[in-house]
PDB file of C-alpha atoms in Angstrom:
ATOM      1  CA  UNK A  17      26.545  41.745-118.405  1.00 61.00           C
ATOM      2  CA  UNK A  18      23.703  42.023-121.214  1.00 64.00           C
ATOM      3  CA  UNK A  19      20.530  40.153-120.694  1.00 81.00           C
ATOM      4  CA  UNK A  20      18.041  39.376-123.054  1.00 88.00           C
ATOM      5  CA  UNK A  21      14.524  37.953-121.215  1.00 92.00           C
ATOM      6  CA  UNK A  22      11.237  36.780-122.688  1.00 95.00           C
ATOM      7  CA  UNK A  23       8.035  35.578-120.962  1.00 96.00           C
ATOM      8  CA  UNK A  24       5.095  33.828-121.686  1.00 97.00           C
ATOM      9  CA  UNK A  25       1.990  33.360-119.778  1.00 97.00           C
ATOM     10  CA  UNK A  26       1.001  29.423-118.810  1.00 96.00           C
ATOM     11  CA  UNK A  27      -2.336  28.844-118.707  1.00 95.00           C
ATOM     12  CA  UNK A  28      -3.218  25.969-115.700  1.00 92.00           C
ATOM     13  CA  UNK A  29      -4.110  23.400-118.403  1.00 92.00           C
ATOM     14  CA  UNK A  30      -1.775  20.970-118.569  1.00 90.00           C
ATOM     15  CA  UNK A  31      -1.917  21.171-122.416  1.00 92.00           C
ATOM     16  CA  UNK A  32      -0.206  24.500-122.114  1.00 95.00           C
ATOM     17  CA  UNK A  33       2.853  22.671-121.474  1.00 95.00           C
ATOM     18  CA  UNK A  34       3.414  21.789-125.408  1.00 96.00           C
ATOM     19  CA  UNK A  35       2.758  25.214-125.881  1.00 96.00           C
ATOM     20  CA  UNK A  36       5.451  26.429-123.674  1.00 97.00           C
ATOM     21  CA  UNK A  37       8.032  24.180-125.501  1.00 96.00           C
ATOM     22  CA  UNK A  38       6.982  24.881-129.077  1.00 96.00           C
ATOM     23  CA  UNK A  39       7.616  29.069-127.663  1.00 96.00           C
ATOM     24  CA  UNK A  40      10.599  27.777-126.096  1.00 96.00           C
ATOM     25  CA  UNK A  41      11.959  26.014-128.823  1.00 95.00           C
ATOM     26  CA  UNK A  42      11.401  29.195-131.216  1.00 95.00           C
ATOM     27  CA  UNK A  43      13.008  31.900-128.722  1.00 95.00           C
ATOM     28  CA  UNK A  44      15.879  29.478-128.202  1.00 94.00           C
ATOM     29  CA  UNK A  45      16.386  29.412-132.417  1.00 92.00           C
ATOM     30  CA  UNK A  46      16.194  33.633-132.320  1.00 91.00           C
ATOM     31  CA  UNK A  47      18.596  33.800-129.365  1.00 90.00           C
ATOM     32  CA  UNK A  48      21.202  31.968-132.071  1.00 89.00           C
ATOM     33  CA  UNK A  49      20.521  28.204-130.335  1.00 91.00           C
ATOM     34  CA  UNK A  50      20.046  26.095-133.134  1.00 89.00           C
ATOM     35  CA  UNK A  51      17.113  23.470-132.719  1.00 86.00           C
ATOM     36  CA  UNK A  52      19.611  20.504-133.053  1.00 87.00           C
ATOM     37  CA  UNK A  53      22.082  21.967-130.258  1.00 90.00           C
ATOM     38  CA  UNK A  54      21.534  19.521-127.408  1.00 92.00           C
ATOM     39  CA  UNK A  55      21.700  22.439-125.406  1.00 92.00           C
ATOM     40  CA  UNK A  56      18.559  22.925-127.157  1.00 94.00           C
ATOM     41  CA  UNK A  57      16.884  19.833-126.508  1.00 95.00           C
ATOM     42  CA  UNK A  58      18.100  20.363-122.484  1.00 96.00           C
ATOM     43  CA  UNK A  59      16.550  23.654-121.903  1.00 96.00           C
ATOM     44  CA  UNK A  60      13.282  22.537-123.822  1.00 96.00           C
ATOM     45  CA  UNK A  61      12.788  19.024-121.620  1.00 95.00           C
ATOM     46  CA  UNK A  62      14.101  21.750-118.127  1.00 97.00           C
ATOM     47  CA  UNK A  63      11.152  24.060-119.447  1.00 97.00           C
ATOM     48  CA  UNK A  64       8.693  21.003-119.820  1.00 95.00           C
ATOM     49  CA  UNK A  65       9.607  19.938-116.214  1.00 94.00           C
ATOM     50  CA  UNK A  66       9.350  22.872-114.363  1.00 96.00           C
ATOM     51  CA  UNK A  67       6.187  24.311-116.368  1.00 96.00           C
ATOM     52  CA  UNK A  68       4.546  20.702-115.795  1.00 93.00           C
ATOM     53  CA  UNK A  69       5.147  21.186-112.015  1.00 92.00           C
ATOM     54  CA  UNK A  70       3.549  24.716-111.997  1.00 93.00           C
ATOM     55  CA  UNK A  71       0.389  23.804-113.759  1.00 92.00           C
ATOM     56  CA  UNK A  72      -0.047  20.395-112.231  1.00 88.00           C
ATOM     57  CA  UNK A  73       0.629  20.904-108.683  1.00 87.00           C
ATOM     58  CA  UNK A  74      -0.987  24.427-108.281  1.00 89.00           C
ATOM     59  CA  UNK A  75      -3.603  24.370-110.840  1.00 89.00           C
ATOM     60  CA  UNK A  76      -3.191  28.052-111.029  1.00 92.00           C
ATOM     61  CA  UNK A  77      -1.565  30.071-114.379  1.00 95.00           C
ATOM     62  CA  UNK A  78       2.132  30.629-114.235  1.00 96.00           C
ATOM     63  CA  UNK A  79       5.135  32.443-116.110  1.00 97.00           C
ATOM     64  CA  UNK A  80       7.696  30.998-117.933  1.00 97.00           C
ATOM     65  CA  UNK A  81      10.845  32.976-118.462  1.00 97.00           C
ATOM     66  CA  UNK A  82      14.294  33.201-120.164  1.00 96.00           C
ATOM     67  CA  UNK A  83      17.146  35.252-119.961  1.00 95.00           C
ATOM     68  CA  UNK A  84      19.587  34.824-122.025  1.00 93.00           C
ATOM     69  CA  UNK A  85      23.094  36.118-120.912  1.00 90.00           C
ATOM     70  CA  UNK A  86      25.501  37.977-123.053  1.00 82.00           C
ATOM     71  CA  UNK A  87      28.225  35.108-122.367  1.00 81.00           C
ATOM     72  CA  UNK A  88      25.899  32.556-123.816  1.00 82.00           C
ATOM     73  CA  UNK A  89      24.339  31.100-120.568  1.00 89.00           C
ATOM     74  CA  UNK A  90      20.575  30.617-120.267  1.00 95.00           C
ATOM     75  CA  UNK A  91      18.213  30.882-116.866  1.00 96.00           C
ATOM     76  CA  UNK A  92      15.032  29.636-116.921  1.00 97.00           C
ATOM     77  CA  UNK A  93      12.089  30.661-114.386  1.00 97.00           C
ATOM     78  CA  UNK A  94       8.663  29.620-113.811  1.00 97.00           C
ATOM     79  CA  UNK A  95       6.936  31.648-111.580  1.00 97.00           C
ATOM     80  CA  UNK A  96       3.689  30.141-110.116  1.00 95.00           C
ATOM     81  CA  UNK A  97       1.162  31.228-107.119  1.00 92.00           C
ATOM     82  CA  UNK A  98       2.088  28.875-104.207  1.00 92.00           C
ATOM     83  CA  UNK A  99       4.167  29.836-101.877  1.00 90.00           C
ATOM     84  CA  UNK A 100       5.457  25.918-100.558  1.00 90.00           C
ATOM     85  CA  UNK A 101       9.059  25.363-101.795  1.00 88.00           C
ATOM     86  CA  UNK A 102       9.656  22.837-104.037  1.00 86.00           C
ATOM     87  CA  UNK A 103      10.134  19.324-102.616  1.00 80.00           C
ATOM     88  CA  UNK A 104      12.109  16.922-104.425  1.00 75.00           C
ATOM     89  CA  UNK A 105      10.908  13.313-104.599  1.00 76.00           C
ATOM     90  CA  UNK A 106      12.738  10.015-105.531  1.00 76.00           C
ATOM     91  CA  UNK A 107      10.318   7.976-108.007  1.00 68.00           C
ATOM     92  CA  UNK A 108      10.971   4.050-107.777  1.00 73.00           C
ATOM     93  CA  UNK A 109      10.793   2.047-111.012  1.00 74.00           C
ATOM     94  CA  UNK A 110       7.330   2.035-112.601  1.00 72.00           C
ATOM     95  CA  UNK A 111       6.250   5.296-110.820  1.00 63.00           C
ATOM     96  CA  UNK A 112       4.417   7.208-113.518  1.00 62.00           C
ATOM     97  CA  UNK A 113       5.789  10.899-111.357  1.00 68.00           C
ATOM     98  CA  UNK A 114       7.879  12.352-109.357  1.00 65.00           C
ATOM     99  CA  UNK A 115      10.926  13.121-111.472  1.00 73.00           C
ATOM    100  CA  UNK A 116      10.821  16.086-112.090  1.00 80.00           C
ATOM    101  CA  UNK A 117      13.254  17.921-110.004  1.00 87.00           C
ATOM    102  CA  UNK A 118      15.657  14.989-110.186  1.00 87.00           C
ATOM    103  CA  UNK A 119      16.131  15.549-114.027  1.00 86.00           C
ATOM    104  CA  UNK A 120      16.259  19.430-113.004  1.00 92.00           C
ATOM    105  CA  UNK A 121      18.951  18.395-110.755  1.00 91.00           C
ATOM    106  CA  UNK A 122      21.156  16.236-113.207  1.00 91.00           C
ATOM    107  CA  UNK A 123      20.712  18.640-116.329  1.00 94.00           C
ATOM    108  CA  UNK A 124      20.980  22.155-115.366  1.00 96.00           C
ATOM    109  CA  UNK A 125      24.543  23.624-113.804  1.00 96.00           C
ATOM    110  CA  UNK A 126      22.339  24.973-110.759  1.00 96.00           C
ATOM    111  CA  UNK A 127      18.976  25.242-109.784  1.00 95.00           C
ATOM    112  CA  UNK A 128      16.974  27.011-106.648  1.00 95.00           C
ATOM    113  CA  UNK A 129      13.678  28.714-106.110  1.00 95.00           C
ATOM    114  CA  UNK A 130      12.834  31.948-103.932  1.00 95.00           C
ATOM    115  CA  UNK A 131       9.607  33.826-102.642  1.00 95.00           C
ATOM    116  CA  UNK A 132       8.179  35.979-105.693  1.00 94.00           C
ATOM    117  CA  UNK A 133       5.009  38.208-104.702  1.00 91.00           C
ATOM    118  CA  UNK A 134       2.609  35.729-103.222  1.00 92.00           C
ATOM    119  CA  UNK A 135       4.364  32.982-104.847  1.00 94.00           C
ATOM    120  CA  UNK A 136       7.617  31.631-106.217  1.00 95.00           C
ATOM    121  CA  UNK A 137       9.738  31.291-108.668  1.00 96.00           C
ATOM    122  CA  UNK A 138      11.775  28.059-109.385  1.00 96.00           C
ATOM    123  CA  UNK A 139      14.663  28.517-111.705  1.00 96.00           C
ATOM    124  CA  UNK A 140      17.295  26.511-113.083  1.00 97.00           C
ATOM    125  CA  UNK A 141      20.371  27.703-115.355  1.00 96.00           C
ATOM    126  CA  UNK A 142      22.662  26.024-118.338  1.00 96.00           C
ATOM    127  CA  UNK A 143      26.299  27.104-118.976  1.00 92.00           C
ATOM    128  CA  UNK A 144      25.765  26.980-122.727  1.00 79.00           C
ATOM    129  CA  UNK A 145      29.797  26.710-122.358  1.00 62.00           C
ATOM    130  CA  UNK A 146      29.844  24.082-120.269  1.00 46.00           C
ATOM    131  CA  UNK A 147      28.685  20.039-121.433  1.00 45.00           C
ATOM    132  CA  UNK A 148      25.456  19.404-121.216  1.00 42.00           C
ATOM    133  CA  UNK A 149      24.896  15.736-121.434  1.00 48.00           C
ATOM    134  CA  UNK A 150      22.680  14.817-119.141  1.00 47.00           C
ATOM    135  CA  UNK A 151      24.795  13.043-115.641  1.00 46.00           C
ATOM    136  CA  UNK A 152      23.315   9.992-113.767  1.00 49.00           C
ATOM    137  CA  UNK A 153      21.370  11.495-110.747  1.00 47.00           C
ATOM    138  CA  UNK A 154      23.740  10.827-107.761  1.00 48.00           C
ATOM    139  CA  UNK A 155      26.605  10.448-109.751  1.00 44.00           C
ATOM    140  CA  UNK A 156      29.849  12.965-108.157  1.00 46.00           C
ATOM    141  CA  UNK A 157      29.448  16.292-108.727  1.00 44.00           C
ATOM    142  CA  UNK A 158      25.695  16.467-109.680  1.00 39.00           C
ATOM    143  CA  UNK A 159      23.773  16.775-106.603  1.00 37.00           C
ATOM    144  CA  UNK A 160      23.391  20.459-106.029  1.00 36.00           C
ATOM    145  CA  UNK A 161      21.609  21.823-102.758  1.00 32.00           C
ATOM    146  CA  UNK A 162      18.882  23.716-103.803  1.00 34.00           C
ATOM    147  CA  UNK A 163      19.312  27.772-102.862  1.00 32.00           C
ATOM    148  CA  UNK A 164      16.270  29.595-100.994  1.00 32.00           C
ATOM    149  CA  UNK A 165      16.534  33.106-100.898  1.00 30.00           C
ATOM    150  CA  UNK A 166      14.341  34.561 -98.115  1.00 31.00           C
ATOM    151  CA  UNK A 167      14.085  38.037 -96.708  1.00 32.00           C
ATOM    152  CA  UNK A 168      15.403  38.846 -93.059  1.00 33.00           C
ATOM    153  CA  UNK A 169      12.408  38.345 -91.166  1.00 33.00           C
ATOM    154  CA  UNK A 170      10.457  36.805 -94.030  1.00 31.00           C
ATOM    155  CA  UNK A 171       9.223  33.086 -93.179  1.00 30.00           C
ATOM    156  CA  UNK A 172       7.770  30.687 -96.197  1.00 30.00           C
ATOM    157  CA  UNK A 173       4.869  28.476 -94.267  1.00 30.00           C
ATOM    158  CA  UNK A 174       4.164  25.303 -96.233  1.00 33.00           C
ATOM    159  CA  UNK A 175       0.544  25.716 -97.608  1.00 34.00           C
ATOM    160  CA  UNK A 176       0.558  29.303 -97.075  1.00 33.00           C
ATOM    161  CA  UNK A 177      -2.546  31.550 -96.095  1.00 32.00           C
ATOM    162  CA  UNK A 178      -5.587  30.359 -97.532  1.00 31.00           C
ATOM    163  CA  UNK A 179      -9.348  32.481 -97.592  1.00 34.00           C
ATOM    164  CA  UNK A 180     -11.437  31.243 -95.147  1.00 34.00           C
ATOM    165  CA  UNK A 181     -14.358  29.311 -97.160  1.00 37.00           C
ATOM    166  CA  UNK A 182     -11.776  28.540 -99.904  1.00 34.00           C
ATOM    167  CA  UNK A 183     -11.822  25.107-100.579  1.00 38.00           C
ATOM    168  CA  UNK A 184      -8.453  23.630-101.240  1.00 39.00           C
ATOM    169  CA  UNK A 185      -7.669  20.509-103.260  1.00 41.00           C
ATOM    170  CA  UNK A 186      -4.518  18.955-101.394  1.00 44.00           C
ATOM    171  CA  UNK A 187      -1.443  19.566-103.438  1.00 50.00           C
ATOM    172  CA  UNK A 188      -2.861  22.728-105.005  1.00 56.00           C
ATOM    173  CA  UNK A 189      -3.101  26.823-103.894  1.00 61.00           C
ATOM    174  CA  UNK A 190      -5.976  28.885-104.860  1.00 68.00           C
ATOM    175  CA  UNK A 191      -5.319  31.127-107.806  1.00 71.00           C
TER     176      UNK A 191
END
């Protein structure tokens, strides 16, 4: 299997987030994904979540990156420097967060993290194949468990080590 991958470094402003999609949405048009392909649109809005979470909830630069398979299937990763797994939330009605990894959930075909140096890397990937309208969340078929992929021996501690004298906004790792 052939893989094409490109990266781009995230700066931890949240404004870097339009800057990730505007990348995004010209890799995706040289990879042969035209702009108006809703698979298009779904990768984009996956990219927007998952670089959103990165910058927001570690404060810390990340990397975004796409492979593109040979078979037409696309994997997205955004690597970031905290080592706490992801934790999906359920946002009630006028909640202005905590989406995120529900709309991660219903749109991509699967979806996991893993340890990655010091950090992790959550990734997510389309079947460009397969349909891509976007499911109800908790509708059959679309809840997928979320796969961790940890070293024998290797434990992931919520929080993770932090320097002593470091201080540490709740929610966020140092960089």
């Amino acid at each position: 299997m052939q893989v094409l991958q490109v990266q781009l470094e995230v700066g931890p402003d949240p404004a870097e987030v339009g800057r990730a999609r505007r990348w995004a949405r010209s890799r995706l048009a040289g990879s042969g994904i035209g702009e108006d392909e809703p698979l298009a649109e779904t990768l984009v809005l996956l990219i927007s979540e998952l670089v959103t979470n990165a910058v927001v909830h570690t404060g810390c630069p990340a990397v975004l990156r796409m492979l593109f398979a040979a078979e037409g299937g696309v994997r997205v990763e955004v690597a970031d420097a905290s080592d706490r797994p992801p934790k999906p939330r359920h946002a009630e009605g006028d909640d202005t967060n905590g989406r995120g990894l529900e709309l991660v959930d219903g749109l991509a075909d699967r979806w996991g993290w893993q340890p990655e140096g010091l950090g992790k890397s959550i990734w997510c990937e389309v079947d460009r194949a397969a349909p891509v309208a976007p499911a109800p969340v908790g509708a059959p078929g679309v809840a997928v468990t979320p796969v961790v992929t940890v070293a024998p021996g290797v434990a992931v501690a919520p929080g993770g080590p932090v320097a002593p004298g470091v201080p540490v906004t709740p929610g966020r790792v140092p960089c």
